[in-house]
Coordinates of C-alpha atoms and ligand atoms in Angstrom, one line a residue:
X7 CA 0.0 0.2 -0.3
X8 CA 1.2 3.6 -1.1
X9 CA 0.2 6.7 -1.0
X10 CA -0.4 8.3 -4.1
X11 CA 1.2 11.5 -3.6
X12 CA 4.2 11.5 -0.8
X13 CA 4.8 7.7 -2.1
X14 CA 5.0 7.0 1.9
X15 CA 4.5 3.2 2.1
X16 CA 4.8 3.2 6.4
X17 CA 1.9 1.6 7.5
X18 CA 1.6 3.2 10.5
X19 CA 1.5 6.6 8.9
X20 CA -1.2 5.1 6.8
X21 CA -4.8 4.9 8.8
X22 CA -8.5 3.6 8.3
X23 CA -11.3 5.7 8.9
X24 CA -14.6 4.8 7.1
X25 CA -13.1 1.8 5.5
X26 CA -10.5 3.4 3.6
X27 CA -7.0 3.8 4.4
X28 CA -5.3 7.6 4.1
X29 CA -2.0 9.1 4.2
X30 CA -0.6 10.9 7.6
X31 CA 2.2 11.8 5.8
X32 CA 1.4 14.3 3.8
X33 CA -1.9 15.4 5.7
X34 CA -0.6 19.1 5.7
X35 CA -1.9 18.7 2.4
X36 CA -5.4 18.1 2.7
X37 CA -6.4 14.5 3.2
X38 CA -5.8 11.9 0.3
X39 CA -6.7 8.5 -0.4
X40 CA -4.9 5.7 -1.0
X41 CA -7.5 4.2 -3.4
X42 CA -8.3 8.3 -4.5
X43 CA -8.1 8.7 -8.0
X44 CA -6.7 11.7 -9.7
X45 CA -9.3 13.5 -11.3
X46 CA -7.2 17.0 -11.9
X47 CA -8.4 18.0 -15.6
X48 CA -7.6 20.4 -18.5
X49 CA -10.4 23.2 -19.6
X50 CA -10.3 25.2 -22.6
X51 CA -10.1 28.9 -21.6
X52 CA -11.7 31.4 -24.6
X53 CA -9.1 32.2 -26.8
X54 CA -8.2 36.0 -26.3
X55 CA -5.4 37.9 -27.4
X56 CA -3.0 38.5 -24.0
X57 CA -0.6 40.8 -24.0
X58 CA 1.9 42.8 -21.4
X59 CA 3.8 45.6 -21.6
X60 CA 7.1 46.4 -20.1
X61 CA 9.1 50.1 -18.9
X62 CA 12.3 48.9 -20.1
X63 CA 13.8 47.0 -23.2
X64 CA 15.0 43.1 -22.6
X65 CA 18.6 42.7 -23.3
X66 CA 20.1 40.7 -25.6
X67 CA 20.5 37.1 -23.5
X68 CA 17.0 38.1 -22.0
X69 CA 15.3 38.1 -25.3
X70 CA 17.3 34.9 -26.6
X71 CA 16.0 33.4 -23.7
X72 CA 12.4 34.1 -24.0
X73 CA 11.7 33.0 -27.1
X74 CA 13.7 29.4 -26.8
X75 CA 11.2 29.5 -23.5
X76 CA 8.1 29.7 -26.1
X77 CA 10.0 27.1 -28.4
X78 CA 10.4 25.0 -26.2
X79 CA 6.8 25.4 -24.9
X80 CA 5.2 25.0 -28.5
X81 CA 6.9 21.3 -28.9
X82 CA 6.4 20.2 -25.5
X83 CA 9.2 20.2 -23.4
X84 CA 10.5 21.3 -20.1
X85 CA 13.1 23.6 -19.6
X86 CA 15.1 24.5 -17.2
X87 CA 16.8 28.4 -16.7
X88 CA 19.6 29.2 -14.6
X89 CA 20.1 32.7 -14.1
X90 CA 22.5 34.2 -12.3
X91 CA 21.1 37.0 -9.4
X92 CA 20.0 40.1 -11.0
X93 CA 19.4 39.2 -14.6
X94 CA 16.3 39.4 -14.8
X95 CA 14.7 36.5 -14.7
X96 CA 11.1 36.9 -14.2
X97 CA 10.3 39.0 -17.5
X98 CA 11.8 36.3 -19.5
X99 CA 8.7 34.2 -18.9
X100 CA 6.0 36.7 -19.6
X101 CA 6.0 36.0 -23.6
X102 CA 5.6 32.6 -23.1
X103 CA 2.8 33.2 -20.9
X104 CA 1.0 35.3 -22.9
X105 CA 1.4 33.0 -25.7
X106 CA -0.3 29.6 -23.8
X107 CA -2.7 32.2 -22.2
X108 CA -3.8 33.6 -25.9
X109 CA -4.2 29.6 -27.1
X110 CA -6.6 29.6 -24.0
X111 CA -4.5 27.3 -21.2
X112 CA -4.1 28.0 -18.3
X113 CA -0.6 28.8 -16.1
X114 CA 0.4 28.4 -13.0
X115 CA 3.7 30.8 -10.9
X116 CA 4.8 29.5 -8.2
X117 CA 7.6 30.4 -6.1
X118 CA 8.3 29.1 -2.5
X119 CA 7.6 31.6 -0.2
X120 CA 4.4 33.9 0.9
X121 CA 6.5 37.4 0.6
X122 CA 7.9 37.1 -2.5
X123 CA 4.5 35.7 -4.1
X124 CA 2.8 39.3 -3.2
X125 CA 5.8 41.0 -4.9
X126 CA 5.7 39.2 -7.3
X127 CA 1.5 39.5 -7.9
X128 CA 2.0 43.3 -8.1
X129 CA 4.8 43.2 -10.6
X130 CA 2.6 40.7 -12.7
X131 CA -0.2 42.6 -12.5
X132 CA 1.7 45.8 -13.5
X133 CA 2.4 44.4 -16.8
X134 CA -0.7 42.2 -17.6
X135 CA -3.2 44.9 -16.8
X136 CA -5.7 43.4 -18.5
X137 CA -5.6 39.9 -17.6
X138 CA -7.6 38.9 -14.6
X139 CA -4.9 37.0 -12.2
X140 CA -5.4 34.8 -9.1
X141 CA -3.3 35.0 -6.3
X142 CA -3.2 32.7 -3.6
X143 CA -0.5 32.0 -0.4
X144 CA -0.9 31.0 3.3
X145 CA -4.4 32.6 4.7
X146 CA -5.1 34.6 1.0
X147 CA -6.2 34.2 -1.8
X148 CA -8.3 35.2 -4.7
X149 CA -9.7 34.4 -8.4
X150 CA -9.3 31.1 -7.6
X151 CA -10.7 30.4 -10.7
X152 CA -8.5 32.7 -12.8
X153 CA -6.6 31.6 -15.9
X154 CA -3.7 32.9 -14.9
X155 CA -2.5 31.7 -10.8
X156 CA 0.4 33.3 -8.9
X157 CA 0.6 31.3 -5.3
X158 CA 3.2 29.9 -3.4
X159 CA 4.0 25.6 -3.7
X160 CA 2.7 24.9 -1.0
X161 CA -0.6 26.4 -1.7
X162 CA -1.2 23.9 -5.2
X163 CA -2.0 20.8 -3.5
X164 CA -5.7 23.3 -3.8
X165 CA -5.2 22.4 -7.5
X166 CA -3.9 18.9 -7.7
X167 CA -8.1 17.7 -8.1
X168 CA -9.3 20.8 -9.6
X169 CA -8.4 22.0 -12.7
X170 CA -4.4 21.8 -13.4
X171 CA -2.3 23.6 -15.4
X172 CA -0.6 23.6 -18.8
X173 CA 2.1 25.6 -18.1
X174 CA 3.5 25.9 -15.0
X175 CA 7.1 28.4 -13.9
X176 CA 8.7 27.4 -10.5
X177 CA 10.5 30.7 -9.6
X178 CA 14.1 29.6 -7.1
X179 CA 13.3 25.8 -7.0
X180 CA 16.8 25.6 -5.5
X181 CA 14.8 27.2 -2.6
X182 CA 13.8 26.1 0.8
X183 CA 10.7 24.3 1.3
X184 CA 10.5 23.4 -2.4
X185 CA 14.4 22.3 -3.2
X186 CA 14.3 18.1 -2.0
X187 CA 10.9 18.7 -0.4
X188 CA 9.3 15.0 -2.0
X189 CA 5.6 15.9 -0.9
X190 CA 5.5 19.6 -2.6
X191 CA 7.7 18.4 -6.0
X192 CA 5.3 15.3 -6.1
X193 CA 2.4 18.1 -6.0
X194 CA 3.9 20.2 -8.2
X195 CA 4.2 17.4 -10.7
X196 CA 0.4 16.3 -10.4
X197 CA -0.7 19.8 -11.2
X198 CA 1.2 20.1 -14.2
X199 CA -0.9 18.5 -16.7
X200 CA 1.1 20.2 -20.0
X201 CA 5.0 21.6 -19.3
X202 CA 6.9 23.8 -16.6
X203 CA 9.5 25.8 -16.7
X204 CA 11.8 25.7 -13.7
X205 CA 14.0 28.7 -12.6
X206 CA 17.0 29.1 -10.5
X207 CA 20.4 31.1 -9.7
X208 CA 21.9 27.7 -8.2
X209 CA 21.9 25.0 -9.9
X210 CA 23.7 21.3 -8.9
X211 CA 23.6 18.7 -12.0
X212 CA 21.4 16.2 -9.9
X213 CA 18.9 18.7 -10.2
X214 CA 18.4 18.1 -13.8
X215 CA 16.3 15.4 -15.4
X216 CA 16.2 16.1 -18.8
X217 CA 15.1 19.9 -19.0
X218 CA 16.6 21.6 -21.6
X219 CA 18.9 23.5 -19.8
X220 CA 19.2 27.3 -21.0
X221 CA 21.9 29.9 -19.1
X222 CA 21.5 32.9 -18.4
X223 CA 25.0 34.3 -17.1
X224 CA 25.0 38.1 -17.7
X225 CA 23.2 40.2 -15.4
X226 CA 20.9 42.6 -16.9
X227 CA 23.2 45.4 -17.1
X228 CA 26.2 43.3 -18.6
X229 CA 28.7 43.4 -15.3
X230 CA 30.1 40.4 -14.0
X231 CA 28.8 39.1 -10.7
X232 CA 31.6 39.7 -7.8
X233 CA 34.5 37.2 -6.9
X234 CA 34.1 36.9 -3.5
X235 CA 37.7 37.2 -1.4
X236 CA 38.5 34.9 1.1
X237 CA 40.1 36.2 4.0
X238 CA 41.4 33.5 6.0
X239 CA 42.0 33.5 9.3
X240 CA 42.1 32.0 12.7
X241 CA 38.7 32.1 14.4
X242 CA 39.7 34.3 17.4
X243 CA 40.7 36.8 14.8
X244 CA 37.9 37.5 12.5
X245 CA 36.0 40.0 14.7
X246 CA 39.0 42.1 14.5
X247 CA 39.2 41.8 10.9
X248 CA 35.5 42.4 10.7
X249 CA 35.8 45.3 12.5
X250 CA 38.2 46.5 10.2
X251 CA 36.7 46.0 7.1
X252 CA 33.6 47.7 8.4
X253 CA 35.6 51.0 9.6
X254 CA 38.1 50.5 6.2
X255 CA 35.0 50.4 3.7
X256 CA 32.7 53.0 5.0
X257 CA 29.8 51.7 2.8
X258 CA 26.4 49.9 3.6
X259 CA 27.3 46.5 4.6
X260 CA 25.5 43.2 4.8
X261 CA 27.3 40.5 7.4
X262 CA 25.9 37.0 7.1
X263 CA 26.4 35.1 9.8
X264 CA 25.6 31.5 10.4
X265 CA 23.1 31.5 14.0
X266 CA 20.8 33.8 15.8
X267 CA 23.2 34.1 18.6
X268 CA 25.9 35.3 17.0
X269 CA 23.5 38.8 15.4
X270 CA 23.0 39.3 19.1
X271 CA 26.8 38.6 20.2
X272 CA 28.1 40.9 17.3
X273 CA 25.0 43.7 17.2
X274 CA 26.2 44.3 21.0
X275 CA 29.7 44.7 20.6
X276 CA 29.5 46.9 17.5
X277 CA 26.9 49.0 18.7
X278 CA 29.5 51.6 20.4
X279 CA 31.7 51.8 17.1
X280 CA 29.1 51.8 14.5
X281 CA 25.3 52.3 13.4
X282 CA 24.2 48.5 13.2
X283 CA 21.1 46.6 13.8
X284 CA 20.4 42.7 13.2
X285 CA 18.3 40.7 11.5
X286 CA 16.8 37.1 11.8
X287 CA 14.2 34.7 12.0
X288 CA 13.8 36.0 16.0
X289 CA 14.0 39.7 14.9
X290 CA 10.7 41.0 14.8
X291 CA 11.3 44.2 12.7
X292 CA 13.1 42.9 9.6
X293 CA 11.7 44.7 7.1
X294 CA 11.3 48.0 8.9
X295 CA 15.8 47.2 9.5
X296 CA 16.3 46.4 6.1
X297 CA 14.7 49.4 4.6
X298 CA 16.5 51.7 7.1
X299 CA 19.8 50.1 5.2
X300 CA 18.2 51.1 1.9
X301 CA 17.9 54.8 3.0
X302 CA 21.2 54.8 4.4
X303 CA 19.7 55.4 8.6
X304 CA 21.7 52.2 9.1
X305 CA 25.3 51.2 8.1
X306 CA 25.5 47.6 8.9
X307 CA 23.1 45.2 8.8
X308 CA 24.3 41.4 11.0
X309 CA 21.9 38.9 9.6
X310 CA 21.2 35.2 9.3
X311 CA 21.4 33.4 5.9
X312 CA 17.2 34.2 5.9
X313 CA 18.2 37.1 4.1
X314 CA 20.4 35.4 1.0
X315 CA 17.3 35.2 -1.4
X316 CA 15.2 38.5 -2.8
X317 CA 16.7 41.2 -0.9
X318 CA 17.9 44.4 -3.1
X319 CA 19.5 46.7 -1.5
X320 CA 21.7 49.3 -3.9
X321 CA 25.3 49.8 -3.5
X322 CA 25.5 47.2 -0.5
X323 CA 28.8 45.5 0.3
X324 CA 28.6 41.9 1.9
X325 CA 30.4 40.2 4.6
X326 CA 30.4 36.2 5.3
X327 CA 31.1 35.9 9.3
X328 CA 32.5 32.0 10.2
X329 CA 32.5 31.3 6.4
X330 CA 33.7 28.1 7.9
X331 CA 30.5 27.3 9.0
X332 CA 28.5 24.4 7.6
X333 CA 25.4 26.2 6.9
X334 CA 27.3 28.3 4.1
X335 CA 27.6 26.0 1.2
X336 CA 28.1 26.7 -2.0
X337 CA 24.6 27.1 -3.2
X338 CA 24.5 30.0 0.0
X339 CA 27.5 31.7 -0.5
X340 CA 26.4 32.3 -4.5
X341 CA 22.8 33.6 -3.4
X342 CA 24.8 35.8 -1.0
X343 CA 27.7 36.7 -3.1
X344 CA 24.3 37.7 -5.6
X345 CA 23.2 40.4 -3.1
X346 CA 26.0 42.8 -4.2
X347 CA 26.5 45.0 -7.8
X348 CA 22.5 44.5 -8.6
X349 CA 21.6 47.6 -9.7
X350 CA 22.8 49.7 -13.1
X351 CA 24.0 52.5 -11.0
X352 CA 26.2 50.6 -8.6
X353 CA 26.7 47.3 -10.8
X354 CA 30.1 46.5 -8.4
X355 CA 31.2 46.3 -5.0
X356 CA 32.8 44.0 -2.6
X357 CA 32.5 40.2 -1.4
X358 CA 34.5 38.9 1.9
X359 CA 34.2 35.7 3.0
X360 CA 35.9 35.7 7.0
X361 CA 36.7 31.9 7.5
X362 CA 39.4 29.7 9.8
X363 CA 39.8 27.0 6.3
X364 CA 39.9 26.6 3.3
X365 CA 36.0 24.6 2.9
X366 CA 34.6 22.9 -0.6
X367 CA 31.6 25.3 -0.7
X368 CA 34.2 28.4 -0.4
X369 CA 36.1 27.1 -3.4
X370 CA 33.0 25.9 -5.8
X371 CA 31.1 28.9 -5.4
X372 CA 34.6 31.1 -6.3
X373 CA 34.7 28.5 -9.4
X374 CA 31.3 28.2 -10.1
X375 CA 30.9 32.4 -10.4
X376 CA 34.2 32.6 -12.2
X377 CA 32.8 30.4 -14.7
X378 CA 29.6 32.0 -15.5
X379 CA 31.8 34.8 -15.9
X380 CA 33.9 33.8 -18.6
X381 CA 31.6 31.6 -20.1
X382 CA 30.2 33.2 -23.1
X383 CA 26.4 32.0 -24.1
Ligands
ZN429 ZN1 0.9 11.4 1.7

């Protein structure tokens, strides 16, 4: 006996109710019965011409990939886009979304976290001002029946036994909680009745499953990605070097640290030297703190890896503190380095990794970024 959704076969997690077994392992996504037939269905929406507008022009590389995604979709092929941080990957799927909608097909754009859904929804609504768009995240839903849906991966289960999607776009597939999460991945597959496009900033070769791989290695503004500089130093000296770097750079800085305890500790120690605040899952005013950094009201934020993705601060520099920690693997470090130089007005910047040893994560991260910079796609 096996759960049709999460493939759990552990009988202790399969419970019987009214003569039918259901799965407890993935119960948080609604009850699913072992013998339950799947009835995700396709429907044809009216053929209406959909279009979008952007107030800037796509770069040459963005145009090329955008076109390729339409071709792949027409040929019923799945695509995987490896797009470096700041390359503008959201806009490259607009064309294929328009194509599918205009064919009367149903489209879903999903992303792991709720804050990102809200941001994405607002952005896409501006571009697709004539299209009705449904939006769902934990605690909120609107226009569930719309032809075009934007949601978190967690909310996809609502479409599992309902109207599925012809085109599914998943952003940040390398991020928590989607990455290597069997249940969420299975739900994604069950909702996808046609083809998918997965977007990511960091792909490992084990993530590729027969899709066509497309590279977007150039940032929108055309500058190289900043290559991190490793500073090898014994643990007890790292704090001193950190202080010197902060004083020397005299710019907006995000210091990434491995634990919440270190956030508190550093903020406490450095408060007398510099305007500094902490950000972590334990700090209640994260958004406000980030805003203060953006506005230059504070100079330094000390953060856990909570902020590794999706945050854009103009002209910011980054320092990784205790880079030898296991949390700082290749993916995380690439994301962290990607915070720097995102804006066309400040396309470069510094990324320092303070570490007591040369870890595999650090060496791989530097190697990958160099390779991406040299790649000629
Ligand atoms: Zn299950």
